[in-house]
Amino acid sequence: MTHKKIRFMLNQQVVETTLPPGMVALDFIRQQQRLTGTKESCREGECGSCSVLLGHPRAEGVEYKAVASCLLPLGELDGKHMVTIEGLNGEKLTPVQQALVDHGGVQCGYCTPGFVISLTDYFLGAGAYDPVEALAALDGNICRCTGYVSIRRCIDDLCRRFAPLLDTGKPRVPQLIEWGMLPAYFLDIPDQIKSLLPSAPKAIRQIESESLIVAGTTDLMIQVPGKLLRGPLEFVSGMDQLTGITEEHNQVILGAAVTMEEFKISPLLRRLFPGHDEYMKRVASRIIRNRATLAGNIVNASPIADVTIFLLPLQTRLLLVSENSQRQVPLERFYKAYKEMDLQAGEILQTITFPKPSPTGLFNFEKVARRKYLDIAACNSAIYLEVRDRMITRVGISAGGVAPIPLLLKATTQFLEGKPIEGKTIQTAAGIMQEEIAPISDVRGSADYKRLLLRQLFYAHFLVLFPDFIKAEELL
Ligand SMILES: Cc1cc2nc3c(=O)[nH]c(=O)nc-3n(C[C@H](O)[C@H](O)[C@H](O)COP(=O)(O)OP(=O)(O)OC[C@H]3O[C@@H](n4cnc5c(N)ncnc54)[C@H](O)[C@@H]3O)c2cc1C
Ligand code: FES
Ligand code: FES
């Protein structure tokens, strides 16, 4: 079978290939191009050793993001710029590479190209250089040797040196070139990739019903790599209708292809949900969030999908479109059974909409996993509450990991509406909640453990939101 030509910039060179669009980019880099600086380790997006920079053409230049090339399909590169560690190398070490050497941040060196890519990504994109944020940007990069102390020293040193030089009013790429962090050829890339851009962006209505819809591939590449290789594939990343986070007529509208990182850093969402950034830090890692989309999280239909659990209590609606139809489905009714959804062949999720929370509305998200960061939940839950004079006037509560689908706890919320915020009410509601869930024992814990976990998360919502009214002792 012949495949459509894929054209992109790999470091300084234009590459054309007719290899399958579902081929793993890491294999292309190492096996076809013999660029072995990009390392292969877990092949599951967990370690960051395969990180590359992916440059997306934008009106104002090229926007780079560090991503895991082991989960990146070749077809996604069409019209883009992929930078491997070789593409950062110049005649001498970049300041990032030199700082890693100077502070003992390199031992066996296997993780090092990934760290260099992620740190360069941080210096390319950050609004200000701050060691805490720079460290957070490395949350998807694992080092087996150094114990991280030397890597932290390197970050502190780089931020101390480059923070005073940063001019946020100027384009970033030329500044990084001036500091030696990027080679000079980066200046020519915007013009070079213009000529490679695929024709017009694809319209949703042209989607073939037998095609596999491909978004960030952070689930697909792990679950069905063979299906991705066979195709046919429909890449949603070029569809303008699926992008953007906007506010219209008191509704928040999220494009289905918005990435988790865009969702995390959105000023609108940070304003509406004060804990937003902290909640989202618990979801995957930056190299995964840079690719993973909201739609992928919803349509993958995992019972513990974090973004789905976040959105469920907010009266979220999905806009599903196909060649001949367009319909809205409430998120809570989208799931029918384990991995079964109200989604027809040929339909695509275009937008995700929820009413803007009331200015006095309260929201909290809780997640428990075996590790605090970079782990999927054993159990998660979100709550949205409106309260007047200590009485609950509206409430939505979701629960993940305790049923075959991401669950909206209807009986529990029905009980809570109109009740006062007090320990007795919450304890009774927790009892009702146990009747609504049906957890199973699996690798993340026994059914009994998950029942206990959800009860604790439920209590945590009230302890976090009403520290003056509810004391932990009342809930014992
Ligand atoms: C290392 C790692 C850590 C992770 N950590 C977390 C975590 O902490 N929390 C969490 O919730 N998840 C986590 N995930 C899972 C995953 O990243 C998310 O579920 C992600 O949101 C999937 O989005 P995607 O764009 O990559 O989806 P894809 O893999 O591209 O697609 C997933 C499914 O959605 C369908 N699809 C995608 N877009 C559309 C659309 N617009 N319309 C219709 N169908 C569509 C696809 O056909 C496919 O069936 C992790 C994954 C990895 C690899
Ligand atoms: S090889 Fe580990 S993240 Fe890709
Ligand atoms: S230096 Fe060996 S894995 Fe990091």
Coordinates of C-alpha atoms and ligand atoms in Angstrom, one line a residue:
M1 CA 0.0 0.0 0.0
T2 CA 1.4 3.4 -0.9
H3 CA 1.0 6.2 1.6
K4 CA 0.6 9.9 1.1
K5 CA 3.9 11.8 1.1
I6 CA 4.8 13.4 4.4
R7 CA 7.1 16.4 4.3
F8 CA 8.7 18.0 7.2
M9 CA 11.9 19.6 8.5
L10 CA 14.1 17.3 10.6
N11 CA 16.7 19.6 12.2
Q12 CA 18.1 21.5 9.2
Q13 CA 16.9 19.2 6.5
V14 CA 13.7 18.8 4.5
V15 CA 12.6 15.2 4.8
E16 CA 10.1 13.5 2.5
T17 CA 8.8 10.0 3.1
T18 CA 6.0 7.7 2.1
L19 CA 6.4 5.4 5.1
P20 CA 3.1 4.7 7.0
P21 CA 1.8 7.8 8.8
G22 CA 1.2 5.7 11.9
M23 CA 4.9 4.7 12.2
V24 CA 6.5 5.7 15.5
A25 CA 8.6 8.9 14.9
L26 CA 11.3 7.5 17.3
D27 CA 11.8 4.5 15.0
F28 CA 12.1 6.8 12.0
I29 CA 14.7 9.0 13.7
R30 CA 16.8 6.2 15.0
Q31 CA 16.4 3.5 12.3
Q32 CA 15.8 5.4 9.1
Q33 CA 17.8 8.6 9.8
R34 CA 20.4 7.0 12.1
L35 CA 20.1 9.9 14.5
T36 CA 20.8 7.8 17.7
G37 CA 21.1 10.7 20.1
T38 CA 17.4 10.4 20.8
K39 CA 17.2 7.4 23.2
E40 CA 14.7 4.7 23.4
S41 CA 13.8 3.3 26.8
C42 CA 10.2 2.7 28.0
R43 CA 8.3 3.4 24.7
E44 CA 5.3 4.3 26.8
G45 CA 5.8 8.0 27.4
E46 CA 7.0 7.5 31.0
C47 CA 10.7 8.3 30.9
G48 CA 11.4 11.2 28.6
S49 CA 14.6 9.8 27.1
C50 CA 13.1 10.0 23.6
S51 CA 12.0 13.7 23.9
V52 CA 12.2 15.9 20.8
L53 CA 11.0 19.4 20.1
L54 CA 8.0 19.6 17.7
G55 CA 7.7 23.0 16.0
H56 CA 4.2 24.0 14.9
P57 CA 3.9 26.8 12.3
R58 CA 2.0 29.7 13.7
A59 CA 1.2 33.2 12.3
E60 CA 4.0 34.7 14.5
G61 CA 6.6 32.1 13.8
V62 CA 7.1 28.5 15.0
E63 CA 5.9 27.3 18.4
Y64 CA 8.0 24.5 19.9
K65 CA 6.9 21.9 22.4
A66 CA 8.8 19.0 23.9
V67 CA 7.1 15.7 23.2
A68 CA 7.8 12.0 23.5
S69 CA 8.8 10.7 20.1
C70 CA 7.9 7.1 21.1
L71 CA 4.2 8.1 21.1
L72 CA 4.5 10.4 18.1
P73 CA 3.2 9.2 14.7
L74 CA 5.1 10.1 11.6
G75 CA 2.0 11.6 10.0
E76 CA 1.8 14.2 12.7
L77 CA 5.1 15.7 11.4
D78 CA 3.6 16.8 8.1
G79 CA 4.5 20.5 7.6
K80 CA 6.2 20.8 11.0
H81 CA 9.8 21.0 12.4
M82 CA 11.1 18.2 14.4
V83 CA 14.3 18.9 16.4
T84 CA 16.4 16.0 17.9
I85 CA 19.4 16.5 20.1
E86 CA 21.6 16.6 17.0
G87 CA 19.6 19.6 15.8
L88 CA 20.6 21.6 18.9
N89 CA 24.3 20.7 18.7
G90 CA 26.7 23.4 17.5
E91 CA 30.5 23.7 17.6
K92 CA 30.5 23.9 21.4
L93 CA 28.0 22.7 24.0
T94 CA 24.9 24.8 24.5
P95 CA 24.6 26.5 27.9
V96 CA 22.1 23.9 28.9
Q97 CA 24.4 21.0 28.0
Q98 CA 27.4 22.8 29.6
A99 CA 25.5 23.4 32.9
L100 CA 24.5 19.7 33.1
V101 CA 28.2 18.8 32.7
D102 CA 29.4 21.5 35.1
H103 CA 27.0 20.5 37.9
G104 CA 27.5 16.7 37.5
G105 CA 24.1 16.3 36.0
V106 CA 25.4 13.7 33.5
Q107 CA 26.5 10.2 34.6
C108 CA 25.7 7.4 32.2
G109 CA 24.1 10.1 29.9
Y110 CA 21.2 8.0 28.7
C111 CA 18.6 10.4 29.9
T112 CA 20.6 13.5 29.1
P113 CA 19.4 14.3 25.5
G114 CA 15.8 14.2 26.9
F115 CA 16.7 16.6 29.7
V116 CA 18.4 19.0 27.3
I117 CA 15.4 19.0 25.0
S118 CA 12.9 19.6 27.9
L119 CA 15.0 22.3 29.4
T120 CA 15.4 24.0 26.0
D121 CA 11.6 23.8 25.6
Y122 CA 11.3 25.5 29.0
F123 CA 13.6 28.4 28.0
L124 CA 11.7 28.7 24.7
G125 CA 8.3 29.0 26.2
A126 CA 8.4 30.2 29.8
G127 CA 7.0 33.7 30.6
A128 CA 9.8 34.2 33.2
Y129 CA 12.6 31.9 34.3
D130 CA 12.0 30.4 37.7
P131 CA 13.8 27.3 39.1
V132 CA 10.6 25.8 40.6
E133 CA 8.8 26.1 37.2
A134 CA 11.8 24.9 35.3
L135 CA 12.0 21.8 37.5
A136 CA 8.3 21.2 37.0
A137 CA 8.9 21.3 33.2
L138 CA 11.1 18.2 33.7
D139 CA 8.4 16.2 35.3
G140 CA 8.3 13.7 32.4
N141 CA 12.1 13.1 32.4
I142 CA 13.5 10.4 34.6
C143 CA 17.2 9.9 35.5
R144 CA 18.4 6.6 37.0
C145 CA 21.8 7.9 38.0
T146 CA 22.1 11.4 39.4
G147 CA 19.5 11.5 42.2
Y148 CA 18.4 14.8 40.7
V149 CA 20.3 17.1 43.1
S150 CA 22.9 17.9 40.4
I151 CA 20.2 18.5 37.8
R152 CA 18.5 20.9 40.3
R153 CA 21.8 22.8 40.7
C154 CA 22.1 23.0 36.9
I155 CA 18.5 24.5 36.7
D156 CA 19.2 27.0 39.5
D157 CA 22.4 28.1 37.7
L158 CA 20.7 28.5 34.3
C159 CA 17.7 30.4 35.7
R160 CA 20.0 32.7 37.7
R161 CA 22.1 33.5 34.6
F162 CA 19.3 33.8 32.0
A163 CA 16.4 35.4 34.0
P164 CA 18.0 38.9 33.9
L165 CA 18.7 38.6 30.1
L166 CA 15.2 37.6 29.1
D167 CA 13.2 40.3 27.3
T168 CA 9.6 39.1 27.1
G169 CA 8.7 41.8 24.6
K170 CA 10.9 40.2 21.9
P171 CA 10.6 37.0 20.0
R172 CA 12.2 34.2 21.9
V173 CA 14.0 32.2 19.2
P174 CA 16.5 35.0 18.4
Q175 CA 17.3 35.5 22.1
L176 CA 18.0 31.8 22.5
I177 CA 20.3 31.9 19.5
E178 CA 22.1 34.9 20.9
W179 CA 22.7 32.9 24.2
G180 CA 23.9 29.9 22.2
M181 CA 20.9 27.7 23.3
L182 CA 19.8 27.3 19.7
P183 CA 21.8 27.1 16.5
A184 CA 21.3 30.0 14.0
Y185 CA 19.5 27.9 11.4
F186 CA 16.4 28.2 13.6
L187 CA 15.9 31.7 12.1
D188 CA 15.2 30.3 8.6
I189 CA 12.8 27.6 9.7
P190 CA 9.5 29.6 9.6
D191 CA 10.1 30.4 5.9
Q192 CA 11.3 26.9 5.1
I193 CA 8.3 25.2 6.5
K194 CA 5.9 27.5 4.9
S195 CA 6.6 25.8 1.6
L196 CA 5.9 22.4 3.2
L197 CA 2.6 23.1 4.7
P198 CA -0.1 20.7 3.8
S199 CA -2.8 22.3 1.5
A200 CA -5.9 23.7 3.2
P201 CA -6.8 22.6 6.7
K202 CA -9.1 19.6 6.6
A203 CA -12.8 20.3 7.3
I204 CA -14.6 18.0 9.7
R205 CA -17.3 17.1 7.2
Q206 CA -14.8 15.4 5.0
I207 CA -13.9 12.6 7.5
E208 CA -14.3 9.1 6.2
S209 CA -16.3 7.0 8.6
E210 CA -13.9 4.0 8.6
S211 CA -10.9 6.2 9.5
L212 CA -9.3 6.0 13.0
I213 CA -9.5 9.5 14.5
V214 CA -6.0 10.4 15.7
A215 CA -5.3 13.1 18.2
G216 CA -2.3 13.2 20.6
T217 CA -1.9 9.4 20.3
T218 CA -0.9 9.1 24.0
D219 CA -3.5 6.4 24.4
L220 CA -3.7 5.1 20.8
M221 CA 0.0 4.5 20.4
I222 CA 0.1 2.3 23.6
Q223 CA -3.3 0.6 23.1
V224 CA -3.4 -0.1 19.3
P225 CA 0.0 0.6 17.6
G226 CA -0.8 -2.0 14.9
K227 CA -4.1 -0.3 14.0
L228 CA -2.2 3.0 13.7
L229 CA 0.3 1.4 11.3
R230 CA -2.5 -0.1 9.1
G231 CA -4.7 3.1 9.0
P232 CA -6.6 4.8 7.5
L233 CA -6.0 7.6 9.9
E234 CA -7.6 11.0 10.3
F235 CA -5.3 13.5 12.1
V236 CA -7.4 16.1 14.0
S237 CA -4.5 18.4 14.7
G238 CA -5.0 20.4 11.5
M239 CA -8.6 21.1 12.1
D240 CA -9.2 24.7 13.2
Q241 CA -12.7 24.0 14.4
L242 CA -11.3 21.8 17.2
T243 CA -9.0 24.4 18.7
G244 CA -9.2 27.3 21.2
I245 CA -10.6 28.0 24.7
T246 CA -13.2 30.7 24.6
E247 CA -16.0 32.2 26.7
E248 CA -19.3 33.1 25.0
H249 CA -22.7 33.9 26.4
N250 CA -21.7 32.6 29.9
Q251 CA -20.5 29.4 28.4
V252 CA -16.9 28.1 28.4
I253 CA -16.1 26.4 25.0
L254 CA -13.1 24.1 24.8
G255 CA -12.0 22.9 21.4
A256 CA -11.8 19.1 21.4
A257 CA -8.1 19.1 20.2
V258 CA -7.0 21.5 23.0
T259 CA -4.1 19.8 24.7
M260 CA -4.0 19.1 28.4
E261 CA -1.1 21.6 28.7
E262 CA -3.1 24.4 27.0
F263 CA -6.0 23.5 29.3
K264 CA -3.6 23.7 32.3
I265 CA -2.1 27.1 31.5
S266 CA -5.3 28.7 30.2
P267 CA -5.8 32.1 32.0
L268 CA -9.6 31.7 31.8
L269 CA -9.6 28.3 33.5
R270 CA -7.1 29.5 36.1
R271 CA -9.4 32.4 36.9
L272 CA -12.5 30.2 37.1
F273 CA -10.9 27.4 39.1
P274 CA -8.4 28.8 41.6
G275 CA -6.6 25.4 42.1
H276 CA -6.5 24.6 38.4
D277 CA -2.7 24.6 37.9
E278 CA -2.2 22.4 40.9
Y279 CA -4.9 19.9 39.8
M280 CA -3.4 19.7 36.4
K281 CA 0.2 19.2 37.7
R282 CA -1.1 15.8 38.9
V283 CA -2.1 14.8 35.4
A284 CA 0.5 13.0 33.2
S285 CA 3.7 15.0 32.6
R286 CA 4.5 18.0 30.4
I287 CA 5.8 16.0 27.5
I288 CA 2.5 14.0 27.5
R289 CA 0.3 17.0 28.3
N290 CA 1.9 18.8 25.3
R291 CA 0.2 16.2 23.0
A292 CA -2.7 14.7 25.0
T293 CA -6.0 16.2 24.0
L294 CA -9.2 16.8 26.0
A295 CA -11.2 14.8 23.4
G296 CA -8.8 11.9 23.6
N297 CA -9.3 11.8 27.4
I298 CA -13.1 11.8 27.0
V299 CA -13.3 9.3 24.0
N300 CA -10.8 6.9 25.4
A301 CA -13.5 6.4 28.1
S302 CA -11.2 5.3 30.9
P303 CA -13.2 5.2 34.1
I304 CA -10.3 7.1 35.8
A305 CA -9.7 9.7 33.0
D306 CA -8.7 12.9 35.0
V307 CA -10.0 15.6 32.6
T308 CA -13.3 13.7 32.2
I309 CA -13.7 13.5 36.0
F310 CA -12.9 17.2 36.2
L311 CA -15.6 18.1 33.7
L312 CA -18.4 15.8 34.8
P313 CA -19.8 17.9 37.7
L314 CA -19.9 21.1 35.5
Q315 CA -23.0 20.1 33.3
T316 CA -20.6 19.6 30.4
R317 CA -22.0 19.0 26.9
L318 CA -20.3 17.5 23.9
L319 CA -20.8 18.7 20.4
L320 CA -20.6 15.6 18.1
V321 CA -20.5 16.3 14.3
S322 CA -20.5 14.2 11.2
E323 CA -21.0 14.7 7.5
N324 CA -24.8 14.8 7.9
S325 CA -25.5 15.7 11.4
Q326 CA -24.6 17.6 14.5
R327 CA -25.9 16.9 18.0
Q328 CA -25.2 17.8 21.6
V329 CA -24.8 15.1 24.3
P330 CA -24.4 15.7 28.0
L331 CA -21.1 14.2 29.1
E332 CA -22.8 12.2 31.9
R333 CA -24.9 10.4 29.2
F334 CA -22.1 9.8 26.8
Y335 CA -20.9 6.7 28.6
K336 CA -23.1 3.6 28.2
A337 CA -20.9 0.8 29.6
Y338 CA -17.2 0.0 29.9
K339 CA -15.6 1.7 26.9
E340 CA -19.0 2.0 25.1
M341 CA -20.1 5.5 24.2
D342 CA -22.8 7.3 22.4
L343 CA -20.6 8.0 19.4
Q344 CA -21.4 6.9 15.9
A345 CA -18.9 5.9 13.2
G346 CA -17.8 9.0 11.3
E347 CA -18.7 11.3 14.2
I348 CA -16.1 13.5 15.7
L349 CA -16.1 15.4 19.0
Q350 CA -15.8 19.1 18.0
T351 CA -16.2 21.1 21.2
I352 CA -16.8 20.6 24.9
T353 CA -18.9 23.2 26.6
F354 CA -19.9 24.0 30.2
P355 CA -21.8 26.9 31.8
K356 CA -19.4 29.4 33.4
P357 CA -19.4 28.6 37.2
S358 CA -21.1 31.1 39.4
P359 CA -18.7 33.7 41.0
T360 CA -19.6 32.1 44.4
G361 CA -19.4 28.6 43.1
L362 CA -16.8 26.2 44.7
F363 CA -14.8 23.6 42.9
N364 CA -12.3 20.9 44.1
F365 CA -10.5 18.0 42.3
E366 CA -8.9 15.2 44.2
K367 CA -6.8 12.3 42.9
V368 CA -5.0 9.4 44.6
A369 CA -2.4 7.3 42.7
R370 CA 0.4 5.0 43.7
R371 CA 2.8 7.9 43.0
K372 CA 1.9 11.6 43.5
Y373 CA 3.1 12.6 40.0
L374 CA 3.1 11.0 36.6
D375 CA 0.7 8.2 37.5
I376 CA -2.9 7.4 36.6
A377 CA -5.4 7.5 39.4
A378 CA -6.5 4.6 41.6
C379 CA -9.5 6.9 42.4
N380 CA -10.3 10.5 41.6
S381 CA -13.2 12.8 42.2
A382 CA -14.3 16.4 41.5
I383 CA -17.1 18.5 43.1
Y384 CA -18.9 21.7 42.1
L385 CA -21.0 23.4 44.8
E386 CA -23.1 26.5 45.1
V387 CA -24.0 27.4 48.7
R388 CA -26.2 30.1 50.2
D389 CA -26.3 30.7 54.0
R390 CA -24.5 27.4 54.6
M391 CA -27.2 25.5 52.6
I392 CA -26.3 23.6 49.4
T393 CA -28.3 25.0 46.5
R394 CA -26.5 23.1 43.7
V395 CA -24.0 20.3 43.7
G396 CA -22.3 17.9 41.2
I397 CA -19.9 15.2 42.2
S398 CA -17.9 12.8 40.0
A399 CA -16.1 9.7 40.9
G400 CA -13.5 7.7 38.9
G401 CA -12.1 4.2 39.4
V402 CA -15.2 3.0 41.2
A403 CA -17.5 1.9 38.2
P404 CA -17.1 0.8 34.6
I405 CA -17.5 4.4 33.5
P406 CA -16.5 7.8 34.8
L407 CA -19.5 8.4 37.2
L408 CA -21.6 11.3 38.1
L409 CA -23.0 10.5 41.6
K410 CA -26.7 11.3 41.1
A411 CA -28.3 9.9 44.3
T412 CA -25.6 11.5 46.5
T413 CA -26.0 14.9 44.9
Q414 CA -29.8 14.6 45.1
F415 CA -29.6 14.0 48.8
L416 CA -27.2 16.9 49.4
E417 CA -29.2 19.5 47.6
G418 CA -31.0 21.7 50.1
K419 CA -29.1 20.3 53.0
P420 CA -26.8 22.3 55.4
I421 CA -23.0 22.0 55.3
E422 CA -22.4 20.0 58.4
G423 CA -20.6 16.8 59.4
K424 CA -23.7 14.7 59.9
T425 CA -25.0 15.5 56.4
I426 CA -21.7 14.7 54.8
Q427 CA -21.4 11.4 56.6
T428 CA -24.9 10.4 55.5
A429 CA -24.1 11.4 51.9
A430 CA -21.0 9.3 52.1
G431 CA -23.2 6.3 53.0
I432 CA -25.5 6.9 50.0
M433 CA -22.4 7.2 47.8
Q434 CA -21.3 3.7 48.7
E435 CA -24.6 2.4 47.2
E436 CA -24.0 4.1 43.9
I437 CA -20.5 2.7 43.2
A438 CA -19.3 -0.7 42.1
P439 CA -15.5 -0.8 42.2
I440 CA -13.6 -3.9 41.2
S441 CA -10.3 -5.2 42.5
D442 CA -7.4 -4.6 40.1
V443 CA -3.7 -3.6 40.0
R444 CA -4.6 -0.3 41.5
G445 CA -6.2 -1.8 44.6
S446 CA -8.9 -4.0 46.0
A447 CA -12.6 -3.0 45.7
D448 CA -12.8 -2.3 49.4
Y449 CA -9.7 -0.1 49.3
K450 CA -11.3 1.9 46.5
R451 CA -14.5 2.3 48.5
L452 CA -12.5 3.7 51.3
L453 CA -10.4 5.9 49.0
L454 CA -13.5 7.5 47.5
R455 CA -15.0 8.1 50.9
Q456 CA -11.8 9.9 51.9
L457 CA -11.7 12.0 48.7
F458 CA -15.4 12.9 49.3
Y459 CA -14.5 14.1 52.8
A460 CA -11.5 15.9 51.5
H461 CA -13.7 18.0 49.2
F462 CA -15.5 19.4 52.2
L463 CA -12.4 19.7 54.4
V464 CA -10.7 21.7 51.6
L465 CA -13.7 23.9 50.7
F466 CA -15.1 24.5 54.2
P467 CA -12.2 24.5 56.6
D468 CA -14.1 26.8 59.0
F469 CA -17.3 24.7 59.1
I470 CA -16.1 21.1 58.9
K471 CA -13.4 19.5 61.0
A472 CA -11.8 16.1 60.3
E473 CA -12.9 14.8 63.8
E474 CA -16.6 15.3 62.8
L475 CA -16.1 12.8 59.9
L476 CA -14.5 10.0 61.9
Ligands
LIG1 C1 2.8 8.5 30.4 C2 1.4 8.7 30.3 C3 0.8 9.3 31.4 C4 -0.6 9.5 31.4 N1 -1.2 10.1 32.5 C5 -2.5 10.4 32.5 C6 -3.1 11.0 33.7 O1 -2.4 11.3 34.7 N2 -4.4 11.2 33.7 C7 -5.2 10.8 32.6 O2 -6.4 11.1 32.6 N3 -4.6 10.3 31.5 C8 -3.3 10.0 31.4 N4 -2.8 9.4 30.3 C9 -3.6 9.0 29.2 C10 -3.7 10.0 28.0 O3 -2.7 10.9 28.0 C11 -5.0 10.8 28.0 O4 -6.2 9.9 28.1 C12 -5.1 11.7 26.8 O5 -6.0 12.7 27.1 C13 -5.5 11.0 25.5 O6 -5.6 12.0 24.5 P1 -4.9 11.8 23.1 O7 -5.1 13.1 22.4 O8 -3.5 11.4 23.2 O9 -5.8 10.7 22.5 P2 -5.5 9.6 21.3 O10 -4.7 8.6 21.9 O11 -5.1 10.3 20.1 O12 -7.0 9.1 21.2 C14 -7.7 8.4 22.2 C15 -9.1 8.1 21.7 O13 -9.9 9.2 21.4 C16 -10.4 9.2 20.1 N5 -10.4 10.6 19.7 C17 -9.4 11.6 19.8 N6 -9.9 12.8 19.5 C18 -11.2 12.6 19.0 C19 -12.2 13.5 18.6 N7 -12.0 14.8 18.4 N8 -13.4 13.0 18.2 C20 -13.6 11.7 18.4 N9 -12.7 10.8 18.8 C21 -11.5 11.3 19.2 C22 -9.4 8.4 19.3 O14 -9.9 7.9 18.1 C23 -9.1 7.3 20.4 O15 -10.1 6.4 20.4 C24 -1.4 9.2 30.3 C25 -0.8 8.6 29.2 C26 0.6 8.4 29.2 C27 1.2 7.8 28.0
FES2 S1 11.1 6.0 25.5 FE1 10.4 6.6 27.4 S2 9.2 8.3 27.0 FE2 9.6 7.6 25.1
FES3 S1 22.6 10.1 33.8 FE1 22.1 8.0 33.7 S2 20.0 7.9 33.5 FE2 20.4 10.0 33.9

